[in-house]
């Protein structure tokens, strides 16, 4: 099977294809969650505007890069739900959109400040490295861990410094975010493991196999939530235990619905991340930073 060609003059069709090729669900979810964390950390709505634009353009570039790189593989696997395979848009157009969004992401990230920009661009670079190379290796988890782990640095570095040196996030916030990234990776890949293996993609989840991935899925979000509950100063309170229960419920829902709804595990991972952001706000972890 080969990719169908979109007609150059069919602009509405190509725009619809681009909208689908950017992976709108994850792009919107990540943008909303990071922006919410920035607002809850104390930057307010005005300070969140450049953050939202930077994160959105970064996510758009990553999504479009993914579909452009995987176009031939998607066609070989018969993934007719992919806009390039369906002929809504060409791989070349998606590739051009990816580089355009990446070019916009750089100045928008810099508008958030030098250190936040460095953290965000590191996350975007890790995601591009995943698309271009690491996706088919045993280290496919690393870009997710780096990208999610960079979020607390991005948020904390944008806050006003109260002492000498830039504000930095607490170590447990970074570790918890990295764990959430690993969980998101497992949930995102799970529906496509069989077709990935058939087309030669052997990343970390593919090497584990679908059954092991399903069994492992609850571990990263639960470990992240447990870390957020017990690592901050003071004993866990009702908010922490409630968050742990909510994340556990998400894990159970993702596992039970995963066979009937392929996207359920990833949706559960995103929901768990949202609960952990609320936990950060409730416990003060979203604003507690250490300074050098």
Short mmCIF file of C-alpha atoms in Angstrom, two decimals:
data_model
loop_
_atom_site.label_atom_id
_atom_site.label_comp_id
_atom_site.label_asym_id
_atom_site.label_seq_id
_atom_site.Cartn_x
_atom_site.Cartn_y
_atom_site.Cartn_z
CA UNK A 1 0.00 0.00 0.00
CA UNK A 2 1.24 3.48 -0.81
CA UNK A 3 0.29 6.86 0.55
CA UNK A 4 -2.43 8.61 -1.42
CA UNK A 5 -1.69 12.03 -2.76
CA UNK A 6 -3.73 15.01 -1.64
CA UNK A 7 -4.69 17.46 -4.34
CA UNK A 8 -2.55 20.63 -4.04
CA UNK A 9 -5.56 22.93 -4.50
CA UNK A 10 -7.76 21.19 -1.94
CA UNK A 11 -6.90 23.55 0.92
CA UNK A 12 -9.75 22.67 3.31
CA UNK A 13 -8.93 18.97 2.92
CA UNK A 14 -5.25 19.55 3.60
CA UNK A 15 -5.99 21.76 6.62
CA UNK A 16 -8.19 19.00 8.01
CA UNK A 17 -5.37 16.55 7.38
CA UNK A 18 -2.87 18.78 9.17
CA UNK A 19 -5.25 19.15 12.11
CA UNK A 20 -5.45 15.38 12.44
CA UNK A 21 -1.75 14.79 11.78
CA UNK A 22 -0.64 17.01 14.68
CA UNK A 23 -1.99 14.45 17.17
CA UNK A 24 -4.50 16.98 18.53
CA UNK A 25 -5.46 15.03 21.65
CA UNK A 26 -1.97 14.82 23.19
CA UNK A 27 -1.06 18.30 21.89
CA UNK A 28 -4.04 19.93 23.60
CA UNK A 29 -3.69 17.81 26.77
CA UNK A 30 -0.01 18.62 27.27
CA UNK A 31 -0.57 22.33 26.52
CA UNK A 32 -3.46 22.59 28.97
CA UNK A 33 -1.72 20.64 31.74
CA UNK A 34 1.56 22.58 31.53
CA UNK A 35 -0.23 25.93 31.28
CA UNK A 36 -2.40 25.04 34.27
CA UNK A 37 0.67 24.12 36.28
CA UNK A 38 2.29 27.45 35.40
CA UNK A 39 -0.82 29.34 36.52
CA UNK A 40 -1.07 27.35 39.76
CA UNK A 41 2.64 27.95 40.42
CA UNK A 42 1.93 31.67 40.63
CA UNK A 43 2.75 33.18 37.25
CA UNK A 44 -0.87 34.15 36.59
CA UNK A 45 -2.77 34.24 33.33
CA UNK A 46 -0.63 36.94 31.61
CA UNK A 47 2.53 34.97 32.27
CA UNK A 48 0.86 31.81 31.04
CA UNK A 49 0.14 33.14 27.53
CA UNK A 50 3.69 32.80 26.13
CA UNK A 51 3.97 29.46 27.92
CA UNK A 52 0.83 28.14 26.24
CA UNK A 53 1.98 29.34 22.81
CA UNK A 54 5.46 27.88 23.25
CA UNK A 55 4.16 24.52 24.45
CA UNK A 56 1.49 24.36 21.74
CA UNK A 57 3.91 25.07 18.88
CA UNK A 58 6.36 22.57 20.33
CA UNK A 59 3.66 19.91 20.50
CA UNK A 60 2.49 20.70 16.98
CA UNK A 61 6.02 20.31 15.66
CA UNK A 62 6.42 16.97 17.42
CA UNK A 63 3.09 15.59 16.18
CA UNK A 64 3.67 16.64 12.59
CA UNK A 65 7.24 15.34 12.69
CA UNK A 66 5.93 11.99 13.90
CA UNK A 67 3.42 11.59 11.07
CA UNK A 68 5.89 12.77 8.44
CA UNK A 69 8.58 10.33 9.57
CA UNK A 70 6.14 7.43 9.95
CA UNK A 71 4.22 8.01 6.69
CA UNK A 72 5.71 5.09 4.76
CA UNK A 73 5.50 2.76 7.78
CA UNK A 74 1.87 3.76 8.41
CA UNK A 75 1.04 3.02 4.78
CA UNK A 76 2.73 -0.38 4.95
CA UNK A 77 0.76 -1.20 8.10
CA UNK A 78 -2.51 -0.11 6.47
CA UNK A 79 -3.25 2.59 9.03
CA UNK A 80 -5.97 4.28 7.01
CA UNK A 81 -6.86 6.44 9.99
CA UNK A 82 -3.65 8.37 9.46
CA UNK A 83 -4.30 11.52 7.38
CA UNK A 84 -1.28 10.99 5.11
CA UNK A 85 -2.29 7.41 4.35
CA UNK A 86 -5.89 8.53 3.83
CA UNK A 87 -4.72 11.09 1.26
CA UNK A 88 -5.91 14.13 3.16
CA UNK A 89 -2.46 15.71 3.11
CA UNK A 90 0.97 14.84 1.73
CA UNK A 91 3.93 13.81 3.84
CA UNK A 92 5.86 16.77 2.42
CA UNK A 93 3.22 19.22 3.62
CA UNK A 94 3.22 17.66 7.09
CA UNK A 95 7.03 17.83 7.17
CA UNK A 96 6.99 21.50 6.20
CA UNK A 97 4.41 22.21 8.91
CA UNK A 98 6.62 20.46 11.47
CA UNK A 99 9.62 22.65 10.68
CA UNK A 100 7.46 25.78 10.60
CA UNK A 101 6.06 25.02 14.05
CA UNK A 102 9.55 24.24 15.33
CA UNK A 103 10.83 27.58 14.00
CA UNK A 104 7.98 29.38 15.81
CA UNK A 105 8.60 27.40 19.00
CA UNK A 106 12.13 28.77 19.47
CA UNK A 107 11.32 32.50 19.86
CA UNK A 108 8.12 31.73 21.77
CA UNK A 109 10.15 29.63 24.22
CA UNK A 110 12.74 32.38 24.56
CA UNK A 111 9.92 34.78 25.42
CA UNK A 112 9.39 32.71 28.58
CA UNK A 113 12.98 33.42 29.70
CA UNK A 114 16.40 31.89 28.93
CA UNK A 115 16.31 29.06 31.49
CA UNK A 116 12.67 28.07 30.85
CA UNK A 117 13.44 28.18 27.13
CA UNK A 118 16.40 25.84 27.59
CA UNK A 119 14.24 23.37 29.52
CA UNK A 120 11.40 23.48 27.01
CA UNK A 121 13.60 23.23 23.94
CA UNK A 122 15.38 20.27 25.53
CA UNK A 123 12.01 18.56 25.86
CA UNK A 124 11.11 19.33 22.25
CA UNK A 125 14.52 18.13 21.05
CA UNK A 126 14.05 14.87 22.98
CA UNK A 127 10.68 14.34 21.30
CA UNK A 128 12.19 14.94 17.87
CA UNK A 129 15.00 12.50 18.71
CA UNK A 130 12.32 9.94 19.57
CA UNK A 131 10.59 10.43 16.22
CA UNK A 132 13.78 10.38 14.17
CA UNK A 133 15.74 7.62 15.91
CA UNK A 134 15.01 6.48 19.47
CA UNK A 135 11.47 5.22 18.78
CA UNK A 136 12.83 1.91 17.52
CA UNK A 137 15.42 1.37 20.26
CA UNK A 138 15.39 0.01 23.79
CA UNK A 139 15.91 3.61 24.98
CA UNK A 140 12.57 4.78 23.56
CA UNK A 141 11.46 5.61 27.12
CA UNK A 142 14.25 8.20 27.57
CA UNK A 143 12.74 11.04 25.46
CA UNK A 144 9.47 10.73 27.38
CA UNK A 145 11.28 10.78 30.73
CA UNK A 146 13.35 13.78 29.64
CA UNK A 147 10.41 15.66 28.14
CA UNK A 148 8.10 15.20 31.12
CA UNK A 149 10.94 15.64 33.60
CA UNK A 150 11.76 19.00 32.04
CA UNK A 151 8.28 20.36 32.86
CA UNK A 152 8.97 21.17 36.56
CA UNK A 153 12.23 22.85 35.52
CA UNK A 154 10.35 24.87 32.90
CA UNK A 155 7.74 25.94 35.46
CA UNK A 156 10.10 26.68 38.35
CA UNK A 157 12.68 28.52 36.25
CA UNK A 158 10.03 31.01 35.15
CA UNK A 159 9.23 32.08 38.71
CA UNK A 160 10.89 35.15 40.25
CA UNK A 161 14.09 34.28 42.11
CA UNK A 162 13.78 34.89 45.86
CA UNK A 163 17.46 34.26 46.58
CA UNK A 164 20.70 34.24 44.66
CA UNK A 165 20.67 31.98 41.66
CA UNK A 166 17.76 30.72 39.54
CA UNK A 167 14.86 28.87 41.15
CA UNK A 168 14.99 25.12 40.60
CA UNK A 169 12.33 22.48 41.20
CA UNK A 170 12.54 19.98 44.01
CA UNK A 171 14.14 16.71 42.91
CA UNK A 172 11.04 14.69 43.65
CA UNK A 173 8.95 16.85 41.32
CA UNK A 174 11.35 16.11 38.45
CA UNK A 175 11.46 12.40 39.27
CA UNK A 176 7.67 12.16 39.48
CA UNK A 177 7.27 13.94 36.15
CA UNK A 178 9.79 11.60 34.51
CA UNK A 179 7.84 8.60 35.82
CA UNK A 180 4.64 10.04 34.36
CA UNK A 181 6.45 10.34 31.04
CA UNK A 182 7.36 6.66 31.09
CA UNK A 183 3.73 5.81 31.82
CA UNK A 184 2.54 8.01 28.96
CA UNK A 185 4.97 6.23 26.63
CA UNK A 186 3.58 2.82 27.55
CA UNK A 187 -0.02 3.95 27.15
CA UNK A 188 0.63 5.72 23.85
CA UNK A 189 2.37 2.74 22.23
CA UNK A 190 0.18 -0.06 23.59
CA UNK A 191 -2.55 0.07 20.88
CA UNK A 192 0.03 -0.16 18.08
CA UNK A 193 2.47 -2.77 19.43
CA UNK A 194 1.50 -5.54 17.02
CA UNK A 195 1.61 -3.37 13.90
CA UNK A 196 4.82 -1.72 15.11
CA UNK A 197 6.49 -5.11 15.41
CA UNK A 198 5.24 -6.07 11.94
CA UNK A 199 6.92 -2.97 10.48
CA UNK A 200 10.20 -3.41 12.36
CA UNK A 201 9.74 -0.95 15.24
CA UNK A 202 11.31 -2.44 18.37
CA UNK A 203 11.19 0.18 21.09
CA UNK A 204 10.98 -0.52 24.81
CA UNK A 205 7.22 -1.33 24.90
CA UNK A 206 7.41 -3.44 21.73
CA UNK A 207 10.20 -5.53 23.28
CA UNK A 208 8.12 -6.03 26.41
CA UNK A 209 5.04 -7.11 24.48
CA UNK A 210 1.42 -6.08 24.93
CA UNK A 211 0.71 -8.31 27.94
CA UNK A 212 3.68 -7.06 29.93
CA UNK A 213 2.95 -3.45 29.00
CA UNK A 214 -0.61 -3.78 30.29
CA UNK A 215 0.70 -5.22 33.54
CA UNK A 216 3.34 -2.48 33.87
CA UNK A 217 1.06 0.41 32.93
CA UNK A 218 -0.18 1.27 36.45
CA UNK A 219 3.32 1.29 37.98
CA UNK A 220 4.75 4.63 36.74
CA UNK A 221 1.72 6.84 37.61
CA UNK A 222 1.28 5.15 40.98
CA UNK A 223 5.00 5.51 41.75
CA UNK A 224 4.87 9.17 40.72
CA UNK A 225 1.86 9.84 42.92
CA UNK A 226 3.43 8.04 45.85
CA UNK A 227 6.58 10.11 45.43
CA UNK A 228 4.58 13.34 45.36
CA UNK A 229 2.71 12.26 48.46
CA UNK A 230 5.61 11.20 50.69
CA UNK A 231 8.66 13.15 49.45
CA UNK A 232 7.56 16.74 50.31
CA UNK A 233 8.14 17.89 53.89
CA UNK A 234 5.51 16.77 56.37
CA UNK A 235 3.29 13.68 56.52
CA UNK A 236 0.77 12.96 53.71
CA UNK A 237 -2.63 14.53 54.26
CA UNK A 238 -6.13 13.86 52.91
CA UNK A 239 -5.33 15.48 49.57
CA UNK A 240 -2.39 13.15 49.02
CA UNK A 241 -4.36 10.01 49.87
CA UNK A 242 -7.27 11.15 47.72
CA UNK A 243 -4.91 11.75 44.80
CA UNK A 244 -3.40 8.30 45.23
CA UNK A 245 -6.88 6.78 45.18
CA UNK A 246 -7.76 8.76 42.04
CA UNK A 247 -4.62 7.66 40.22
CA UNK A 248 -5.26 4.06 41.23
CA UNK A 249 -8.79 4.36 39.83
CA UNK A 250 -7.38 5.72 36.56
CA UNK A 251 -4.95 2.80 36.39
CA UNK A 252 -7.74 0.26 36.92
CA UNK A 253 -9.94 1.98 34.33
CA UNK A 254 -7.13 2.05 31.79
CA UNK A 255 -6.44 -1.66 32.29
CA UNK A 256 -10.08 -2.76 32.21
CA UNK A 257 -11.03 -0.67 29.17
CA UNK A 258 -7.78 -1.12 27.24
CA UNK A 259 -8.82 -4.18 25.27
CA UNK A 260 -12.09 -2.65 24.05
CA UNK A 261 -10.88 0.95 23.73
CA UNK A 262 -7.26 1.04 22.48
CA UNK A 263 -6.75 4.67 23.50
CA UNK A 264 -8.04 4.15 27.04
CA UNK A 265 -4.62 3.45 28.63
CA UNK A 266 -3.17 6.68 27.25
CA UNK A 267 -6.25 8.64 28.31
CA UNK A 268 -5.87 7.12 31.78
CA UNK A 269 -2.22 8.20 31.87
CA UNK A 270 -3.21 11.77 30.96
CA UNK A 271 -5.93 11.75 33.63
CA UNK A 272 -3.39 10.53 36.19
CA UNK A 273 -1.06 13.36 35.19
CA UNK A 274 -3.90 15.83 35.70
CA UNK A 275 -4.56 14.45 39.18
CA UNK A 276 -0.87 14.77 40.02
CA UNK A 277 -0.92 18.40 38.89
CA UNK A 278 -3.81 19.01 41.27
CA UNK A 279 -1.77 17.25 43.94
CA UNK A 280 1.14 19.55 43.21
CA UNK A 281 -1.13 22.55 43.72
CA UNK A 282 -2.81 21.18 46.84
CA UNK A 283 0.44 20.23 48.59
CA UNK A 284 2.40 23.27 47.48
CA UNK A 285 4.69 21.14 45.32
CA UNK A 286 3.85 23.28 42.33
CA UNK A 287 5.46 26.33 43.91
CA UNK A 288 8.05 24.86 46.28
CA UNK A 289 11.43 25.30 44.66
CA UNK A 290 14.99 25.15 45.82
CA UNK A 291 17.52 27.81 44.87
CA UNK A 292 21.21 27.58 44.33
#
